[in-house]
Coordinates of N, CA and C and ligand atoms in Angstrom, one line a residue:
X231 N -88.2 -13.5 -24.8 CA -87.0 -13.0 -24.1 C -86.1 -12.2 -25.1
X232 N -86.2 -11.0 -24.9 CA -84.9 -10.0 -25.3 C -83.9 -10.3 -25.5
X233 N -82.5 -9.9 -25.8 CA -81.3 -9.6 -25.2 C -81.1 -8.1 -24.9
X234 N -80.4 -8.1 -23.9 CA -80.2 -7.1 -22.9 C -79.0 -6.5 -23.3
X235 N -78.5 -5.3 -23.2 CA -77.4 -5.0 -22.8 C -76.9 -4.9 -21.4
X236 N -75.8 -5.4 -20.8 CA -75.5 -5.8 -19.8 C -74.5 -4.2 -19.0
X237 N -74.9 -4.0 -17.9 CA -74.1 -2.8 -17.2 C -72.5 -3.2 -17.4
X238 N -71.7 -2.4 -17.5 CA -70.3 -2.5 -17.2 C -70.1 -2.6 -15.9
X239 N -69.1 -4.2 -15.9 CA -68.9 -4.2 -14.4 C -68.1 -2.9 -13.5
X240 N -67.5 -2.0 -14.0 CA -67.1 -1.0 -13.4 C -67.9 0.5 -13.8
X241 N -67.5 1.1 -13.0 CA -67.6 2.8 -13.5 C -67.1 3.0 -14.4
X242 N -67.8 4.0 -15.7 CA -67.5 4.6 -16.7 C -65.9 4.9 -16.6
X243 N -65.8 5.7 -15.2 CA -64.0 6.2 -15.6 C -63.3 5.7 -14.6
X244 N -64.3 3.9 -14.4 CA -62.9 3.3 -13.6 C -61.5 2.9 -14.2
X245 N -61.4 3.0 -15.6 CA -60.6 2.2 -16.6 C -59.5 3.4 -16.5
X246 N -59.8 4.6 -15.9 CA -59.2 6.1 -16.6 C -57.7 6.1 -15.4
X247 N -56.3 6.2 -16.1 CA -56.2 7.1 -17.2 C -56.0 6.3 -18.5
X248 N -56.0 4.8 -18.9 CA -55.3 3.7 -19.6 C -57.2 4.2 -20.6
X249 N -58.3 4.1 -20.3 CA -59.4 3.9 -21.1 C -60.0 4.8 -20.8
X250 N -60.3 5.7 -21.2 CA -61.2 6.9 -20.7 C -62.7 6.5 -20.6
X251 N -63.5 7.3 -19.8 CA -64.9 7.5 -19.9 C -65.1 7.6 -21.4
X252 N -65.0 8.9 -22.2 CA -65.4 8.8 -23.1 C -65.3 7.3 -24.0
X253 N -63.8 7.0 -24.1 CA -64.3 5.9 -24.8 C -65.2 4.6 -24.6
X254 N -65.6 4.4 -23.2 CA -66.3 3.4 -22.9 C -67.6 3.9 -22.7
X255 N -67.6 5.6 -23.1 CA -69.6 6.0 -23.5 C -69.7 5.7 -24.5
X256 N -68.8 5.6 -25.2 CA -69.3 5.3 -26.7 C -69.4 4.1 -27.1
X257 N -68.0 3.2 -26.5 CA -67.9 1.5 -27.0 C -69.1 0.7 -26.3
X258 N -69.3 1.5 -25.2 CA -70.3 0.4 -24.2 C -71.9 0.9 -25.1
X259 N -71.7 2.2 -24.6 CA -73.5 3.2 -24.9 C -74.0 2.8 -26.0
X260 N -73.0 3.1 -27.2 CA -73.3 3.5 -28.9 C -73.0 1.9 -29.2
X261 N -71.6 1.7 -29.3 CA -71.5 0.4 -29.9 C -72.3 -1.1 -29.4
X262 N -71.8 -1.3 -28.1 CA -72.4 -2.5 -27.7 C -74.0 -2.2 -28.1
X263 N -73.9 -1.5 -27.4 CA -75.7 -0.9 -27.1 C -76.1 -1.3 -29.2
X264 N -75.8 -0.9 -29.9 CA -76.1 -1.2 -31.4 C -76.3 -2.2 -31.4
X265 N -75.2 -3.1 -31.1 CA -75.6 -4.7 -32.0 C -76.4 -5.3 -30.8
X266 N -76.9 -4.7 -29.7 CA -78.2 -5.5 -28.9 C -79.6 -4.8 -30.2
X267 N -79.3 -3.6 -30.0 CA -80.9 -3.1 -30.7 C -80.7 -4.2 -32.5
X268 N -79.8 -4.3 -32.7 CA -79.7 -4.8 -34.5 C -80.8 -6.3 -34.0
X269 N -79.6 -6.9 -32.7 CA -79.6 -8.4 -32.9 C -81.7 -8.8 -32.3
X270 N -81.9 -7.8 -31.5 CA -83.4 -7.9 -31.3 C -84.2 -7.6 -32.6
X271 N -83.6 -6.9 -33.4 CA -84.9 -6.1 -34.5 C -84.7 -7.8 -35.6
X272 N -83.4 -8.4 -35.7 CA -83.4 -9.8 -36.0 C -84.1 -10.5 -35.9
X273 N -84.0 -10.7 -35.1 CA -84.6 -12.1 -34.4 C -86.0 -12.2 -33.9
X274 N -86.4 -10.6 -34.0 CA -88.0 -10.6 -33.4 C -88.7 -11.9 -34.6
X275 N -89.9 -12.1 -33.6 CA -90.7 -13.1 -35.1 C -90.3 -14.2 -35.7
X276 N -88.9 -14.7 -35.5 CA -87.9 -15.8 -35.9 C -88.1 -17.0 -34.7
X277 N -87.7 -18.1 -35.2 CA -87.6 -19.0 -34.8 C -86.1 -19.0 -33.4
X278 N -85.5 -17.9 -34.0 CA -84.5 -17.3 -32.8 C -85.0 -16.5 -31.4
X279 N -85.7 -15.8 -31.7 CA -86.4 -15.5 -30.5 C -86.7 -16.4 -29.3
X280 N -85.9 -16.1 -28.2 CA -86.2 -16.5 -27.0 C -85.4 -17.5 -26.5
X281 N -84.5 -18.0 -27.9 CA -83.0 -18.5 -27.6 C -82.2 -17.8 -26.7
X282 N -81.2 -18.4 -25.9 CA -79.9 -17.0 -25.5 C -79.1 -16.6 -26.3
X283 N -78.5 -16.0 -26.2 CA -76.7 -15.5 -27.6 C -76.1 -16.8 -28.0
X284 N -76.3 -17.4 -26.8 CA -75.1 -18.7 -27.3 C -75.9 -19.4 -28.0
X285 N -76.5 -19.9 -27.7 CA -77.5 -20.4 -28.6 C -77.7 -20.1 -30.1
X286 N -78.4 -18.9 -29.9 CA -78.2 -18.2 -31.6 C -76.9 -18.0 -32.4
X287 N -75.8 -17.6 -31.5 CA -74.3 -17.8 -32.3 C -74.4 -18.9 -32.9
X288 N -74.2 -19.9 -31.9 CA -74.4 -21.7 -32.4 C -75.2 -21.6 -33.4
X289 N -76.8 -21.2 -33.5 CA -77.5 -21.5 -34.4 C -77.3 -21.2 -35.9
X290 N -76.6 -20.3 -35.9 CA -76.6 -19.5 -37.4 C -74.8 -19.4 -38.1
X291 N -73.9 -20.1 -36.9 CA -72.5 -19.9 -37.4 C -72.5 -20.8 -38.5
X292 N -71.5 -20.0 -40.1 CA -71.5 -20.7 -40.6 C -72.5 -20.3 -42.2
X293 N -73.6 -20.1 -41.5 CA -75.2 -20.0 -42.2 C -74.5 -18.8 -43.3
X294 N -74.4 -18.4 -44.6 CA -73.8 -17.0 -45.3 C -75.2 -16.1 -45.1
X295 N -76.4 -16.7 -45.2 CA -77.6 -16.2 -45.2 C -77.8 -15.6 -44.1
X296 N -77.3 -16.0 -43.2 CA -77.6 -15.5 -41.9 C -76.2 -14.9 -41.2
X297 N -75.6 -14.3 -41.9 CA -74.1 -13.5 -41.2 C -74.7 -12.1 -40.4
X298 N -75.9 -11.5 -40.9 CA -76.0 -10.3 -39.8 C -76.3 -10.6 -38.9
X299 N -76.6 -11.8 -38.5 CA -77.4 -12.1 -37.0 C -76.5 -12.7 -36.5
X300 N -75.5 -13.3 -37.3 CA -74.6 -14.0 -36.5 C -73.4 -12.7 -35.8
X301 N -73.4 -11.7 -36.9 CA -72.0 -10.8 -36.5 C -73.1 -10.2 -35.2
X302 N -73.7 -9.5 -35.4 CA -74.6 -8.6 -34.2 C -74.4 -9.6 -32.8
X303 N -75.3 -10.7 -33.0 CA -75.0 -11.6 -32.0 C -73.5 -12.2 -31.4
X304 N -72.7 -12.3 -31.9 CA -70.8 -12.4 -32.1 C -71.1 -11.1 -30.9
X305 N -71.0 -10.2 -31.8 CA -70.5 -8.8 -31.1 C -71.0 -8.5 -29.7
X306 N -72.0 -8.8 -29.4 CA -73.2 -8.5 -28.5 C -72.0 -9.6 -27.4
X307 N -72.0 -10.9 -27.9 CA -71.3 -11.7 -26.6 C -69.7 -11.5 -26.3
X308 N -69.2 -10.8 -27.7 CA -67.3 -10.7 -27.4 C -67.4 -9.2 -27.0
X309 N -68.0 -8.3 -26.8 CA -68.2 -7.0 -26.3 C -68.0 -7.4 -24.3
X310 N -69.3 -8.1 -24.0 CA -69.7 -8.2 -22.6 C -68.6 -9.3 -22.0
X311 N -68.3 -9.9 -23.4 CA -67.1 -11.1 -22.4 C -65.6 -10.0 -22.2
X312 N -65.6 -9.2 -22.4 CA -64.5 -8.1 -22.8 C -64.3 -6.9 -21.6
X313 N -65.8 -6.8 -21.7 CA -65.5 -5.8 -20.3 C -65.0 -6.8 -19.2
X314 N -65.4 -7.7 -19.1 CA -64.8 -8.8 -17.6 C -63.4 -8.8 -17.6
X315 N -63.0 -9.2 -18.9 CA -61.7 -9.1 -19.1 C -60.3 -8.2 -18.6
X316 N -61.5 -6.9 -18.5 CA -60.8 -5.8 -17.7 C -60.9 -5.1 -16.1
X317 N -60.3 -4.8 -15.4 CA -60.7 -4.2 -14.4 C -59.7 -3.3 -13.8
X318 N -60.3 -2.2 -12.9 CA -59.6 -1.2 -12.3 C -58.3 -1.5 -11.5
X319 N -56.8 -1.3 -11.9 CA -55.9 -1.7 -11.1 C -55.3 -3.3 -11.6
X320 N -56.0 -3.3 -12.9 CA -55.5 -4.7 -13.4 C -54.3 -5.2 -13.7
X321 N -53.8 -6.0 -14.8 CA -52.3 -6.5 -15.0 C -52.0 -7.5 -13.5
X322 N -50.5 -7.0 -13.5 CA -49.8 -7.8 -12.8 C -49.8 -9.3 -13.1
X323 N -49.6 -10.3 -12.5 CA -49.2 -11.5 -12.8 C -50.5 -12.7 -12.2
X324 N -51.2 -13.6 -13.3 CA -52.1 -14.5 -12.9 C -51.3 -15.6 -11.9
X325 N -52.1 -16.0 -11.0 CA -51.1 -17.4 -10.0 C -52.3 -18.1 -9.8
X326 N -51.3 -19.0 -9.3 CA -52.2 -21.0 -9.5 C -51.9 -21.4 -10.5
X327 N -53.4 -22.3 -11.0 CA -53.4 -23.5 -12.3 C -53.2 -22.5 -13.3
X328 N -53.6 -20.9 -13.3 CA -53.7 -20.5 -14.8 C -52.1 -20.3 -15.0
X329 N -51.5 -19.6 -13.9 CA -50.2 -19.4 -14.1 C -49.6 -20.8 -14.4
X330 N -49.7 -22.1 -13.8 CA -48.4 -22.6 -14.1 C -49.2 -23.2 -15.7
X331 N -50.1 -23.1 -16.2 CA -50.8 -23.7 -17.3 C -49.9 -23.3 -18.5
X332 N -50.1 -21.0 -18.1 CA -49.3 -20.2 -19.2 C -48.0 -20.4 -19.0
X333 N -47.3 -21.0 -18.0 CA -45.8 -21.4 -18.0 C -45.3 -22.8 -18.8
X334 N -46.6 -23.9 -18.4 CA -46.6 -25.1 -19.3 C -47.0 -25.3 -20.7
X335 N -47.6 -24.4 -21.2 CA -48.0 -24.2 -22.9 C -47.5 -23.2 -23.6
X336 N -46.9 -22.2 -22.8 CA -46.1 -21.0 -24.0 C -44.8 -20.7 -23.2
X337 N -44.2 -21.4 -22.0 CA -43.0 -21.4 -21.8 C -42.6 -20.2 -20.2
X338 N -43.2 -19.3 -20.9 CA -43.3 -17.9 -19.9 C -44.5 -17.4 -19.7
X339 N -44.5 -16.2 -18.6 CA -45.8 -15.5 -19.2 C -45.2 -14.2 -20.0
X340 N -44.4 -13.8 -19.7 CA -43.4 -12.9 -21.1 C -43.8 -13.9 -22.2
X341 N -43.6 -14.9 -22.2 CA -43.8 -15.3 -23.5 C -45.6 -15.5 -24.6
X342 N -46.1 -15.7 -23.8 CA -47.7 -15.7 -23.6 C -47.6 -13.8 -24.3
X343 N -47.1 -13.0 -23.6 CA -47.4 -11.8 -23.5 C -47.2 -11.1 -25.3
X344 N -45.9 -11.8 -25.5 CA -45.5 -11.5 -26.6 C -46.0 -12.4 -27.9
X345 N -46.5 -13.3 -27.4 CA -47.3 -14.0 -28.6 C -49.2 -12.9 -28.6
X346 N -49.6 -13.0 -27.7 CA -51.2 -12.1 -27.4 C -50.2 -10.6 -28.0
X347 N -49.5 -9.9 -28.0 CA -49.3 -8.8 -28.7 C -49.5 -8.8 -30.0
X348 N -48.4 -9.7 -29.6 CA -48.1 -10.2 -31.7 C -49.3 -10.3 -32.2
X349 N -50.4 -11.2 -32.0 CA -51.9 -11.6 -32.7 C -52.6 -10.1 -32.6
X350 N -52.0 -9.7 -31.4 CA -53.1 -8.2 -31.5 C -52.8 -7.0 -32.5
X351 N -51.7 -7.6 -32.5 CA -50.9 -6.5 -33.6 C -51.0 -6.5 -35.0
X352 N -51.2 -7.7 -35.0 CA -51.0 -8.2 -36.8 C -52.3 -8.9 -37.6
X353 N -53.5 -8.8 -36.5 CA -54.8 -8.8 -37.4 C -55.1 -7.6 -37.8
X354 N -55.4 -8.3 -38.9 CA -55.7 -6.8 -40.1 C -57.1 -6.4 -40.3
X355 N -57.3 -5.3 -40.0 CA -58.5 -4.6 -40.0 C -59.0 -4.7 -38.6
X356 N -60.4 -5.1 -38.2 CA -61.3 -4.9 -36.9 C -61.2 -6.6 -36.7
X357 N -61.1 -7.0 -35.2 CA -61.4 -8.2 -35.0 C -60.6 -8.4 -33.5
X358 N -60.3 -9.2 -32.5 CA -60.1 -9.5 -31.5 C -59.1 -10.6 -31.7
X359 N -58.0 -10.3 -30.7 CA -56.9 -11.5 -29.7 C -57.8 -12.1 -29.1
X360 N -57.4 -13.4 -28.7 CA -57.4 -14.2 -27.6 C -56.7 -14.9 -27.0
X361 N -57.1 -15.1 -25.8 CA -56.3 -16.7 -25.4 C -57.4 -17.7 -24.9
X362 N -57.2 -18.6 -25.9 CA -58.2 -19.7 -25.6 C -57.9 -21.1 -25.3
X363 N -58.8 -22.3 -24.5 CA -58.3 -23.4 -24.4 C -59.2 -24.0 -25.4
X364 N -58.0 -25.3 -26.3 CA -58.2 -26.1 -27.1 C -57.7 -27.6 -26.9
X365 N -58.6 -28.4 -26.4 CA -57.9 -29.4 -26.6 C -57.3 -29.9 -25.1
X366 N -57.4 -29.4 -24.4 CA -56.9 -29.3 -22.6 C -55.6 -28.3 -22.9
X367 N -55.0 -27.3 -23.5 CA -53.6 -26.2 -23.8 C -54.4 -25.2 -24.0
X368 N -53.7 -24.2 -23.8 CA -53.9 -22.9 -24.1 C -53.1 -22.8 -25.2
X369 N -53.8 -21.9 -26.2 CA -53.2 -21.0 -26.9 C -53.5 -19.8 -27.6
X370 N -52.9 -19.0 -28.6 CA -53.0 -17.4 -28.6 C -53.5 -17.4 -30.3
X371 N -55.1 -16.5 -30.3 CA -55.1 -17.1 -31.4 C -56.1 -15.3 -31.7
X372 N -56.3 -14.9 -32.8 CA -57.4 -13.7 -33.6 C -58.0 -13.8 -34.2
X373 N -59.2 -13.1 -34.4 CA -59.8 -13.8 -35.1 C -60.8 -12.2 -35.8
X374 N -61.7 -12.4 -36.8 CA -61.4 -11.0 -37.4 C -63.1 -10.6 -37.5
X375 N -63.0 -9.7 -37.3 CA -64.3 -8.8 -37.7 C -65.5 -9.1 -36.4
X376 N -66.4 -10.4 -36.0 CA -67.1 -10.9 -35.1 C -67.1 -12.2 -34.5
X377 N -66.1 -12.4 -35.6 CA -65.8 -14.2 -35.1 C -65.3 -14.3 -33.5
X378 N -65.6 -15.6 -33.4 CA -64.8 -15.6 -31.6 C -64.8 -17.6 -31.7
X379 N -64.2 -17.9 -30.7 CA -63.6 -18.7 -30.5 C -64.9 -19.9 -30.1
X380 N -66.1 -20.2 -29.8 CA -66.8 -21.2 -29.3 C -67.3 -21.5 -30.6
X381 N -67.4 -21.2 -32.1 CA -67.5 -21.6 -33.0 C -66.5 -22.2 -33.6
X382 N -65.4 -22.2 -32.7 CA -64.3 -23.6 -33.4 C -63.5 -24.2 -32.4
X383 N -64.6 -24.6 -32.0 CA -64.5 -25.0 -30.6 C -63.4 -25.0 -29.8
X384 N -62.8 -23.8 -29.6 CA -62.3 -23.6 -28.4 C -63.2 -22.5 -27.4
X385 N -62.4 -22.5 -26.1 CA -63.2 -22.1 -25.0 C -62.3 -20.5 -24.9
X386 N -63.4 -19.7 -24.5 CA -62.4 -18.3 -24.6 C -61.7 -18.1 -23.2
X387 N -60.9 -17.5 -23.2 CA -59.9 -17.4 -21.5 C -60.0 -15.6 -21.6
X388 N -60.1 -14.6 -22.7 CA -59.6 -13.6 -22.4 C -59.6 -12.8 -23.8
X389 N -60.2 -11.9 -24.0 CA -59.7 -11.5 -25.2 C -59.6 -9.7 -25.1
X390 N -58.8 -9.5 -26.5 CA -59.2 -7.7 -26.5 C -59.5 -7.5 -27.7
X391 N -60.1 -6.4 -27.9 CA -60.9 -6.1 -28.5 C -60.2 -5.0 -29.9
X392 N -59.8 -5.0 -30.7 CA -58.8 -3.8 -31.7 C -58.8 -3.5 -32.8
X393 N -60.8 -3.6 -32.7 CA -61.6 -2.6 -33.2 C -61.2 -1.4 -32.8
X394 N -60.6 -0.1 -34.4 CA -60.4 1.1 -33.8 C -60.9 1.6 -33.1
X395 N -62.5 1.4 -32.8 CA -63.4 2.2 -31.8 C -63.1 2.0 -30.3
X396 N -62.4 0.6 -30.3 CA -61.8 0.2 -29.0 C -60.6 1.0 -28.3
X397 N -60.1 1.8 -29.1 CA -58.8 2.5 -28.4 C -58.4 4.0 -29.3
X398 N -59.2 4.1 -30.5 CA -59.1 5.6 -31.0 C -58.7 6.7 -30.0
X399 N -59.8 6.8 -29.8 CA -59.6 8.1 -28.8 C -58.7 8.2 -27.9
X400 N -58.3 7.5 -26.7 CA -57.3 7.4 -26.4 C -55.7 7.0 -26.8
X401 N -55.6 6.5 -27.6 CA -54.1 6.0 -28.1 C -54.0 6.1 -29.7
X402 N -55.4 6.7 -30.5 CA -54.9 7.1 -32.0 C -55.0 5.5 -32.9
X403 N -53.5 5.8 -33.6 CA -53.3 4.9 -34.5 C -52.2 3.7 -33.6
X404 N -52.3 3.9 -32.3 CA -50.7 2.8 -31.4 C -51.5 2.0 -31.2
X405 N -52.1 0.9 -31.9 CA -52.5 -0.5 -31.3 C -51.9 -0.8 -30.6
X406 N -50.3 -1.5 -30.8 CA -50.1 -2.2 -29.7 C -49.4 -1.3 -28.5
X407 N -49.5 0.0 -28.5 CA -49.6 0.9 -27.2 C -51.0 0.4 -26.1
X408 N -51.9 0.6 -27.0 CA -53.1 0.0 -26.1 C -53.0 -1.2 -25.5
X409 N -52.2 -2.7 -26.6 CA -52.5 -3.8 -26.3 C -51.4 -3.7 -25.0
X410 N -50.7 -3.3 -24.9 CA -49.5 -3.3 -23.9 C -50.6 -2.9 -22.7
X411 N -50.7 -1.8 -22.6 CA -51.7 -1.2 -21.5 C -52.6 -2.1 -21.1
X412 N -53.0 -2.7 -22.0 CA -53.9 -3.6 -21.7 C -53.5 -4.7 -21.0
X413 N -52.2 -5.5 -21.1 CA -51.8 -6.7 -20.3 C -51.0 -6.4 -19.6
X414 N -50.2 -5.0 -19.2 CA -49.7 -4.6 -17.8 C -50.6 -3.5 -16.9
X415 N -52.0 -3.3 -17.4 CA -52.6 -2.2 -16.5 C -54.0 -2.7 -16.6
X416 N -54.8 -3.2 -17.1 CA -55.9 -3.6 -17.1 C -56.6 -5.5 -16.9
X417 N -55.6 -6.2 -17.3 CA -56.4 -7.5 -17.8 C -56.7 -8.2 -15.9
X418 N -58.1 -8.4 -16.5 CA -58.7 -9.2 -14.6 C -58.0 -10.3 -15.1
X419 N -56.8 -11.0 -14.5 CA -56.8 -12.3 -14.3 C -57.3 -13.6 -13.6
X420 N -58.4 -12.6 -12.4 CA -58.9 -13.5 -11.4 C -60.3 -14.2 -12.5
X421 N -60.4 -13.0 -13.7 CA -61.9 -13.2 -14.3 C -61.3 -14.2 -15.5
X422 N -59.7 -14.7 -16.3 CA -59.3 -15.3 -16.5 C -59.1 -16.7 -16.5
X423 N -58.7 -16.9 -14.7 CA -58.8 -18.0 -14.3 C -60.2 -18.7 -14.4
X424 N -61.0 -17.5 -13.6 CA -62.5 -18.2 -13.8 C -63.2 -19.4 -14.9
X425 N -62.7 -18.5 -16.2 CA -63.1 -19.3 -17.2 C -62.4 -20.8 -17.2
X426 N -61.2 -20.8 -17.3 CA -60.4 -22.2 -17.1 C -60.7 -23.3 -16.7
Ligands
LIG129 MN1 -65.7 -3.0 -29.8

């Protein structure tokens, strides 16, 4: 068994005018699409072979020997968990358990909002925000380069992605212009709750 690259749940320029086509021919086509071809040329002939992602994340986190398979594989699963993350006509306000969850562990969802900026803002270099559950709470956490959240054991709720390749083209050097855009015009919260 392979790993696949997975279709984006929407049209190329359903994201548009917040995410352009172009940027998601390249982030989805070039990038994702890379660390599937890296993480197969990996694993062919390995004792990884025929594992799933999760599995092999699990298997190799940690390992120094084994960090290309781990980042490729990382990347491969915080890429596809990221497109869900988003959708056409997104933002506005989560309701139910996740709402009153983000009202019982960060106070507000203004305040949720402004802590997921802040993390988005203030990791240095390439790497991803989250909101993850730990423990039965949510909380707001980043993590850098390929890392993601089921290798320390929390559960991911949501993340963005602020790798420059993630928002170059459209927004330049304004990270947190994108990240904004991204939690008042993009973020699925129904695909949010899901995970919960
Ligand atoms: Mn990316």
């Amino acid at each position: 068994m392979s790993i696949t690259l997975p279709d984006l749940p929407y049209a190329k320029d359903a994201l548009e005018p917040h995410i352009s086509s172009k940027t998601l021919d390249f982030h989805h086509g070039k990038h994702h699409n890379t660390y599937v071809t890296n993480i197969n040329k990996m694993i062919e002939g390995t004792d990884l072979a025929g594992l799933d992602l999760e599995a092999i994340i699990k298997k190799v986190a940690g390992d120094s020997s084994k960090a290309g398979i781990f980042n490729n594989a990382a990347q491969v699963w915080n890429h596809t968990f990221y497109w869900h993350c988003m959708k056409p006509n997104g933002g506005g306000q989560p309701s139910g358990a996740l709402l009153d969850k983000i009202n019982a562990d960060f106070g507000s969802l203004d305040k949720f909002k402004e802590e997921f900026k802040n993390a988005a803002a203030t990791q240095f270099g390439s790497g991803w925000a989250w909101l993850v559950e730990e423990g039965g709470k949510l909380k707001v956490t980043k993590t850098a380069n390929a890392d993601l959240p089921m290798v320390h054991g929390q559960k991911a709720l949501l993340t963005c992605d602020v790798w420059e390749h993630a928002y170059y083209l459209d927004f330049q050097n304004r990270r947190p212009d994108y990240v904004g855009v991204f939690l008042e015009n993009l973020v699925n919260w129904d695909f949010v709750a899901s995970n919960l």
